[in-house]
Amino acid sequence: MRKFCLLLLIGILLLTGCQRHEPHALTVTVADVGQGDCTVVRLGEAVLVIDTGDPTAREKVHALLRTQGIERIDYLLLTHPHEDHYGNARMLLQSFAVGMLILPPVAGEEAAYDYVTEAATARGVPLHYAAAGDRFALGDAALEVLAVLEGAAALNDAGVMLRVSFGETAFLFTGDGEAAAEAHLLATVPPEKLKCDLLKAGHHGSETSTSAALLAAAAPTYVAVSCGKDNEYGFPHAALNERLAAAGVTVHRTDLQGDICYTSDGTAVRVTTKK
């Protein structure tokens, strides 16, 4: 009977993942939002949402936050103005209390992106245009903007690159940054700030992101890829898979494993997946 109860408890933990609230742990949920991006970072009652998926994932994103008991988002960060990253931002601004909307210092190309900033203004949410060196507190965790490539030729390379650190652990987010953005990151950021436990693969696993040079500099234990099942782009690309295998990292993919939860106690990171 005791063995059965233990197995049942383990099963519950695996199924619930980051839905369980651990007040003294940092949780990073890379959400399964199809061919898009949304990550929820939480420490106690402090919450950061990085990107929001596209409108087809609206119910999923809303439910993910509500299931975790989240009513307030301290920071809503949109890495760059592509709809698969900002598509549900307006909904979050209208449905949750948001402390600050953090944006890249670049104009979007779609009217829907303007609606996001209009919604924030209407709700009295301050806008902050990110710059390298920006620092924010998320409870006892620290957020730092490592790089923003101003004047980039493509919106993917104009995105915000962010480091989240908690105790001895760190998480690195590069948005959809490709070769130019990664080169800028490597050239301008001290090596010790690139080291991380988790690197979220750039641009959904494109071959033009998450270079061998970045993998070597970051030396992550885990790499998370947010991509849609059987997506038309072939993400993650075979070339990236080869680089990840050569780097010896453990890879998690939302298309195969659903929501991926990384939990840090400040010393070590453990992983649970939905599937």
Tab-separated table of C-alpha atoms in Angstrom:
chain	number	residue	atom	x	y	z
A	1	MET	CA	0.000	0.000	0.000
A	2	ARG	CA	2.840	2.359	0.880
A	3	LYS	CA	4.513	1.675	-2.469
A	4	PHE	CA	1.232	2.357	-4.282
A	5	CYS	CA	0.815	5.708	-2.509
A	6	LEU	CA	4.358	6.700	-3.380
A	7	LEU	CA	3.812	5.856	-7.051
A	8	LEU	CA	0.529	7.782	-7.008
A	9	LEU	CA	2.274	10.833	-5.527
A	10	ILE	CA	5.005	10.692	-8.163
A	11	GLY	CA	2.357	10.455	-10.877
A	12	ILE	CA	0.526	13.477	-9.518
A	13	LEU	CA	3.735	15.507	-9.436
A	14	LEU	CA	4.553	14.609	-13.028
A	15	LEU	CA	1.069	15.485	-14.209
A	16	THR	CA	0.794	18.773	-12.368
A	17	GLY	CA	4.337	20.015	-13.012
A	18	CYS	CA	4.532	23.747	-12.363
A	19	GLN	CA	0.855	23.910	-11.499
A	20	ARG	CA	1.922	23.156	-7.937
A	21	HIS	CA	2.810	26.409	-6.181
A	22	GLU	CA	6.183	26.204	-4.425
A	23	PRO	CA	6.588	29.558	-2.634
A	24	HIS	CA	10.355	29.355	-2.177
A	25	ALA	CA	11.257	27.903	-5.584
A	26	LEU	CA	11.642	29.569	-8.941
A	27	THR	CA	9.551	27.883	-11.606
A	28	VAL	CA	10.017	28.376	-15.333
A	29	THR	CA	7.239	26.922	-17.476
A	30	VAL	CA	7.934	26.754	-21.192
A	31	ALA	CA	4.347	26.441	-22.370
A	32	ASP	CA	3.110	24.252	-25.198
A	33	VAL	CA	1.448	26.914	-27.337
A	34	GLY	CA	1.966	25.269	-30.708
A	35	GLN	CA	4.110	27.190	-33.176
A	36	GLY	CA	4.713	30.105	-30.854
A	37	ASP	CA	6.383	31.148	-27.627
A	38	CYS	CA	5.194	31.692	-24.072
A	39	THR	CA	7.167	31.197	-20.870
A	40	VAL	CA	5.914	31.825	-17.345
A	41	VAL	CA	8.516	32.542	-14.653
A	42	ARG	CA	7.327	32.579	-11.059
A	43	LEU	CA	8.866	33.006	-7.626
A	44	GLY	CA	6.328	33.142	-4.830
A	45	GLU	CA	3.716	35.642	-5.920
A	46	ALA	CA	6.078	37.427	-8.319
A	47	VAL	CA	5.423	36.614	-11.992
A	48	LEU	CA	7.160	37.303	-15.289
A	49	VAL	CA	5.569	36.279	-18.598
A	50	ILE	CA	7.897	36.185	-21.590
A	51	ASP	CA	5.873	36.289	-24.828
A	52	THR	CA	2.299	35.086	-25.138
A	53	GLY	CA	1.869	32.739	-28.122
A	54	ASP	CA	-0.416	33.521	-31.050
A	55	PRO	CA	-4.225	33.962	-30.815
A	56	THR	CA	-4.896	30.252	-31.465
A	57	ALA	CA	-3.368	29.541	-28.028
A	58	ARG	CA	-5.460	32.106	-26.173
A	59	GLU	CA	-7.430	29.667	-24.032
A	60	LYS	CA	-4.304	27.654	-23.245
A	61	VAL	CA	-2.344	30.682	-22.046
A	62	HIS	CA	-5.234	31.989	-19.962
A	63	ALA	CA	-5.828	28.584	-18.379
A	64	LEU	CA	-2.126	28.075	-17.636
A	65	LEU	CA	-1.983	31.238	-15.552
A	66	ARG	CA	-5.313	30.662	-13.819
A	67	THR	CA	-4.405	27.067	-12.952
A	68	GLN	CA	-1.308	28.367	-11.183
A	69	GLY	CA	-3.505	30.782	-9.238
A	70	ILE	CA	-1.921	33.799	-10.893
A	71	GLU	CA	-3.928	37.030	-10.776
A	72	ARG	CA	-1.132	39.552	-11.260
A	73	ILE	CA	1.739	39.657	-13.757
A	74	ASP	CA	4.561	41.854	-12.508
A	75	TYR	CA	6.344	41.981	-15.867
A	76	LEU	CA	4.979	41.134	-19.296
A	77	LEU	CA	7.929	40.985	-21.691
A	78	LEU	CA	7.449	40.798	-25.450
A	79	THR	CA	10.774	39.870	-27.013
A	80	HIS	CA	9.901	41.201	-30.487
A	81	PRO	CA	6.828	42.203	-32.520
A	82	HIS	CA	5.866	38.973	-34.291
A	83	GLU	CA	2.355	37.690	-33.626
A	84	ASP	CA	3.437	34.231	-32.472
A	85	HIS	CA	5.105	36.072	-29.575
A	86	TYR	CA	2.680	38.923	-28.814
A	87	GLY	CA	-0.632	37.431	-30.030
A	88	ASN	CA	-2.245	37.115	-26.583
A	89	ALA	CA	-0.660	40.135	-24.920
A	90	ARG	CA	-3.794	42.237	-25.300
A	91	MET	CA	-5.861	39.507	-23.654
A	92	LEU	CA	-3.450	39.295	-20.718
A	93	LEU	CA	-3.487	43.051	-20.274
A	94	GLN	CA	-7.279	43.010	-20.168
A	95	SER	CA	-7.637	39.908	-17.970
A	96	PHE	CA	-4.832	40.301	-15.422
A	97	ALA	CA	-3.298	43.088	-13.399
A	98	VAL	CA	0.023	43.863	-15.110
A	99	GLY	CA	2.759	45.882	-13.404
A	100	MET	CA	4.863	46.708	-16.460
A	101	LEU	CA	4.948	45.959	-20.177
A	102	ILE	CA	8.530	45.535	-21.411
A	103	LEU	CA	9.066	45.959	-25.152
A	104	PRO	CA	11.963	45.987	-27.606
A	105	PRO	CA	12.893	49.457	-28.907
A	106	VAL	CA	11.598	48.717	-32.387
A	107	ALA	CA	8.295	49.382	-34.153
A	108	GLY	CA	6.071	46.510	-35.208
A	109	GLU	CA	4.839	45.949	-38.736
A	110	GLU	CA	1.294	44.854	-37.843
A	111	ALA	CA	-1.631	46.905	-36.575
A	112	ALA	CA	-2.351	44.243	-33.941
A	113	TYR	CA	0.945	45.109	-32.237
A	114	ASP	CA	-0.206	48.717	-31.846
A	115	TYR	CA	-3.376	47.434	-30.174
A	116	VAL	CA	-1.188	45.890	-27.464
A	117	THR	CA	0.401	49.185	-26.484
A	118	GLU	CA	-2.988	50.896	-26.721
A	119	ALA	CA	-4.463	48.313	-24.346
A	120	ALA	CA	-1.605	48.846	-21.912
A	121	THR	CA	-2.075	52.615	-21.999
A	122	ALA	CA	-5.823	52.248	-21.504
A	123	ARG	CA	-5.216	50.099	-18.401
A	124	GLY	CA	-2.586	52.449	-17.009
A	125	VAL	CA	0.224	49.908	-17.463
A	126	PRO	CA	3.609	51.610	-17.848
A	127	LEU	CA	5.628	50.823	-20.971
A	128	HIS	CA	9.351	50.199	-20.719
A	129	TYR	CA	11.525	49.946	-23.819
A	130	ALA	CA	14.333	47.542	-23.029
A	131	ALA	CA	18.017	48.351	-23.233
A	132	ALA	CA	21.084	46.288	-22.422
A	133	GLY	CA	21.886	46.498	-18.731
A	134	ASP	CA	18.287	46.918	-17.548
A	135	ARG	CA	17.741	45.091	-14.258
A	136	PHE	CA	14.537	44.157	-12.487
A	137	ALA	CA	13.802	42.223	-9.304
A	138	LEU	CA	11.429	39.267	-9.341
A	139	GLY	CA	11.223	38.510	-5.652
A	140	ASP	CA	14.668	37.141	-4.796
A	141	ALA	CA	15.406	36.423	-8.457
A	142	ALA	CA	17.106	38.901	-10.778
A	143	LEU	CA	16.176	39.779	-14.352
A	144	GLU	CA	18.765	41.384	-16.605
A	145	VAL	CA	18.480	42.456	-20.222
A	146	LEU	CA	21.758	41.259	-21.703
A	147	ALA	CA	21.428	42.597	-25.209
A	148	VAL	CA	19.168	44.343	-27.691
A	149	LEU	CA	20.583	44.745	-31.184
A	150	GLU	CA	19.363	48.179	-32.200
A	151	GLY	CA	19.254	48.876	-35.908
A	152	ALA	CA	18.934	45.180	-36.747
A	153	ALA	CA	17.987	44.393	-40.338
A	154	ALA	CA	15.323	41.881	-39.251
A	155	LEU	CA	12.797	41.955	-36.399
A	156	ASN	CA	13.989	38.569	-35.162
A	157	ASP	CA	17.404	40.096	-34.471
A	158	ALA	CA	15.927	43.201	-32.834
A	159	GLY	CA	14.529	41.249	-29.888
A	160	VAL	CA	15.231	41.387	-26.173
A	161	MET	CA	17.713	38.839	-24.782
A	162	LEU	CA	17.162	38.172	-21.092
A	163	ARG	CA	18.903	36.372	-18.236
A	164	VAL	CA	16.979	35.207	-15.172
A	165	SER	CA	19.137	34.262	-12.195
A	166	PHE	CA	18.149	32.757	-8.859
A	167	GLY	CA	20.809	31.772	-6.383
A	168	GLU	CA	23.408	29.744	-8.248
A	169	THR	CA	21.076	28.932	-11.158
A	170	ALA	CA	20.388	30.867	-14.354
A	171	PHE	CA	18.099	30.779	-17.383
A	172	LEU	CA	18.834	32.400	-20.747
A	173	PHE	CA	16.185	33.578	-23.231
A	174	THR	CA	17.138	34.823	-26.692
A	175	GLY	CA	13.712	35.170	-28.345
A	176	ASP	CA	13.922	34.612	-32.092
A	177	GLY	CA	17.452	36.007	-32.294
A	178	GLU	CA	19.453	34.644	-35.201
A	179	ALA	CA	23.092	34.964	-36.300
A	180	ALA	CA	23.415	38.760	-36.026
A	181	ALA	CA	21.750	38.970	-32.610
A	182	GLU	CA	23.728	36.044	-31.222
A	183	ALA	CA	26.991	37.502	-32.515
A	184	HIS	CA	26.131	40.800	-30.802
A	185	LEU	CA	25.315	38.938	-27.573
A	186	LEU	CA	28.597	37.038	-27.615
A	187	ALA	CA	30.604	40.168	-28.409
A	188	THR	CA	29.092	42.455	-25.767
A	189	VAL	CA	28.234	40.282	-22.757
A	190	PRO	CA	30.814	38.992	-20.256
A	191	PRO	CA	31.177	35.188	-20.530
A	192	GLU	CA	30.067	34.579	-16.941
A	193	LYS	CA	26.680	36.132	-17.682
A	194	LEU	CA	26.031	33.684	-20.519
A	195	LYS	CA	26.496	30.570	-18.377
A	196	CYS	CA	23.133	29.000	-17.634
A	197	ASP	CA	21.315	25.875	-16.557
A	198	LEU	CA	18.629	26.342	-19.204
A	199	LEU	CA	18.968	27.903	-22.632
A	200	LYS	CA	15.716	28.386	-24.473
A	201	ALA	CA	16.514	27.627	-28.108
A	202	GLY	CA	16.261	30.662	-30.353
A	203	HIS	CA	13.587	30.949	-33.043
A	204	HIS	CA	11.763	27.711	-32.213
A	205	GLY	CA	14.726	25.529	-33.152
A	206	SER	CA	15.731	27.179	-36.423
A	207	GLU	CA	19.107	26.220	-37.857
A	208	THR	CA	19.986	29.935	-37.936
A	209	SER	CA	19.801	30.232	-34.136
A	210	THR	CA	21.413	28.587	-31.102
A	211	SER	CA	24.827	28.474	-32.721
A	212	ALA	CA	27.685	26.235	-31.663
A	213	ALA	CA	29.431	29.349	-30.333
A	214	LEU	CA	26.467	30.258	-28.125
A	215	LEU	CA	26.130	26.691	-26.870
A	216	ALA	CA	29.824	26.639	-25.981
A	217	ALA	CA	29.620	29.982	-24.173
A	218	ALA	CA	26.397	29.229	-22.303
A	219	ALA	CA	27.241	25.591	-21.520
A	220	PRO	CA	23.638	24.793	-20.560
A	221	THR	CA	22.511	21.552	-18.984
A	222	TYR	CA	19.122	21.840	-20.679
A	223	VAL	CA	17.836	23.323	-23.932
A	224	ALA	CA	14.106	23.860	-24.404
A	225	VAL	CA	12.589	24.110	-27.886
A	226	SER	CA	9.143	25.678	-28.282
A	227	CYS	CA	7.644	24.499	-31.566
A	228	GLY	CA	4.397	23.153	-32.969
A	229	LYS	CA	3.785	19.492	-33.686
A	230	ASP	CA	4.531	18.649	-37.339
A	231	ASN	CA	5.124	22.346	-38.043
A	232	GLU	CA	5.590	23.468	-41.636
A	233	TYR	CA	9.073	24.859	-40.959
A	234	GLY	CA	10.624	21.577	-39.909
A	235	PHE	CA	11.616	22.968	-36.498
A	236	PRO	CA	13.773	21.954	-34.801
A	237	HIS	CA	16.058	21.713	-37.803
A	238	ALA	CA	18.366	18.748	-38.247
A	239	ALA	CA	21.421	21.014	-38.146
A	240	LEU	CA	20.407	22.302	-34.732
A	241	ASN	CA	19.728	18.793	-33.456
A	242	GLU	CA	23.253	17.862	-34.476
A	243	ARG	CA	24.697	20.853	-32.612
A	244	LEU	CA	22.705	19.990	-29.506
A	245	ALA	CA	23.865	16.376	-29.618
A	246	ALA	CA	27.478	17.495	-30.021
A	247	ALA	CA	27.105	19.831	-27.031
A	248	GLY	CA	25.828	16.960	-24.888
A	249	VAL	CA	22.802	18.857	-23.576
A	250	THR	CA	19.460	17.420	-22.528
A	251	VAL	CA	16.782	18.616	-24.950
A	252	HIS	CA	13.094	19.127	-24.176
A	253	ARG	CA	10.513	19.952	-26.844
A	254	THR	CA	6.994	21.268	-26.385
A	255	ASP	CA	5.749	19.465	-29.497
A	256	LEU	CA	6.747	16.137	-27.940
A	257	GLN	CA	6.458	16.756	-24.198
A	258	GLY	CA	3.891	19.505	-23.770
A	259	ASP	CA	4.496	22.082	-21.048
A	260	ILE	CA	8.026	21.853	-19.669
A	261	CYS	CA	8.620	22.931	-16.080
A	262	TYR	CA	12.049	23.791	-14.694
A	263	THR	CA	12.141	24.275	-10.928
A	264	SER	CA	15.104	25.818	-9.112
A	265	ASP	CA	15.776	25.868	-5.393
A	266	GLY	CA	18.645	28.251	-6.027
A	267	THR	CA	21.201	25.468	-6.177
A	268	ALA	CA	19.900	22.870	-8.625
A	269	VAL	CA	17.252	22.617	-11.328
A	270	ARG	CA	14.823	19.729	-11.737
A	271	VAL	CA	12.516	19.121	-14.679
A	272	THR	CA	8.986	17.827	-15.118
A	273	THR	CA	7.019	17.595	-18.350
A	274	LYS	CA	3.315	17.323	-19.068
A	275	LYS	CA	3.635	14.308	-21.344
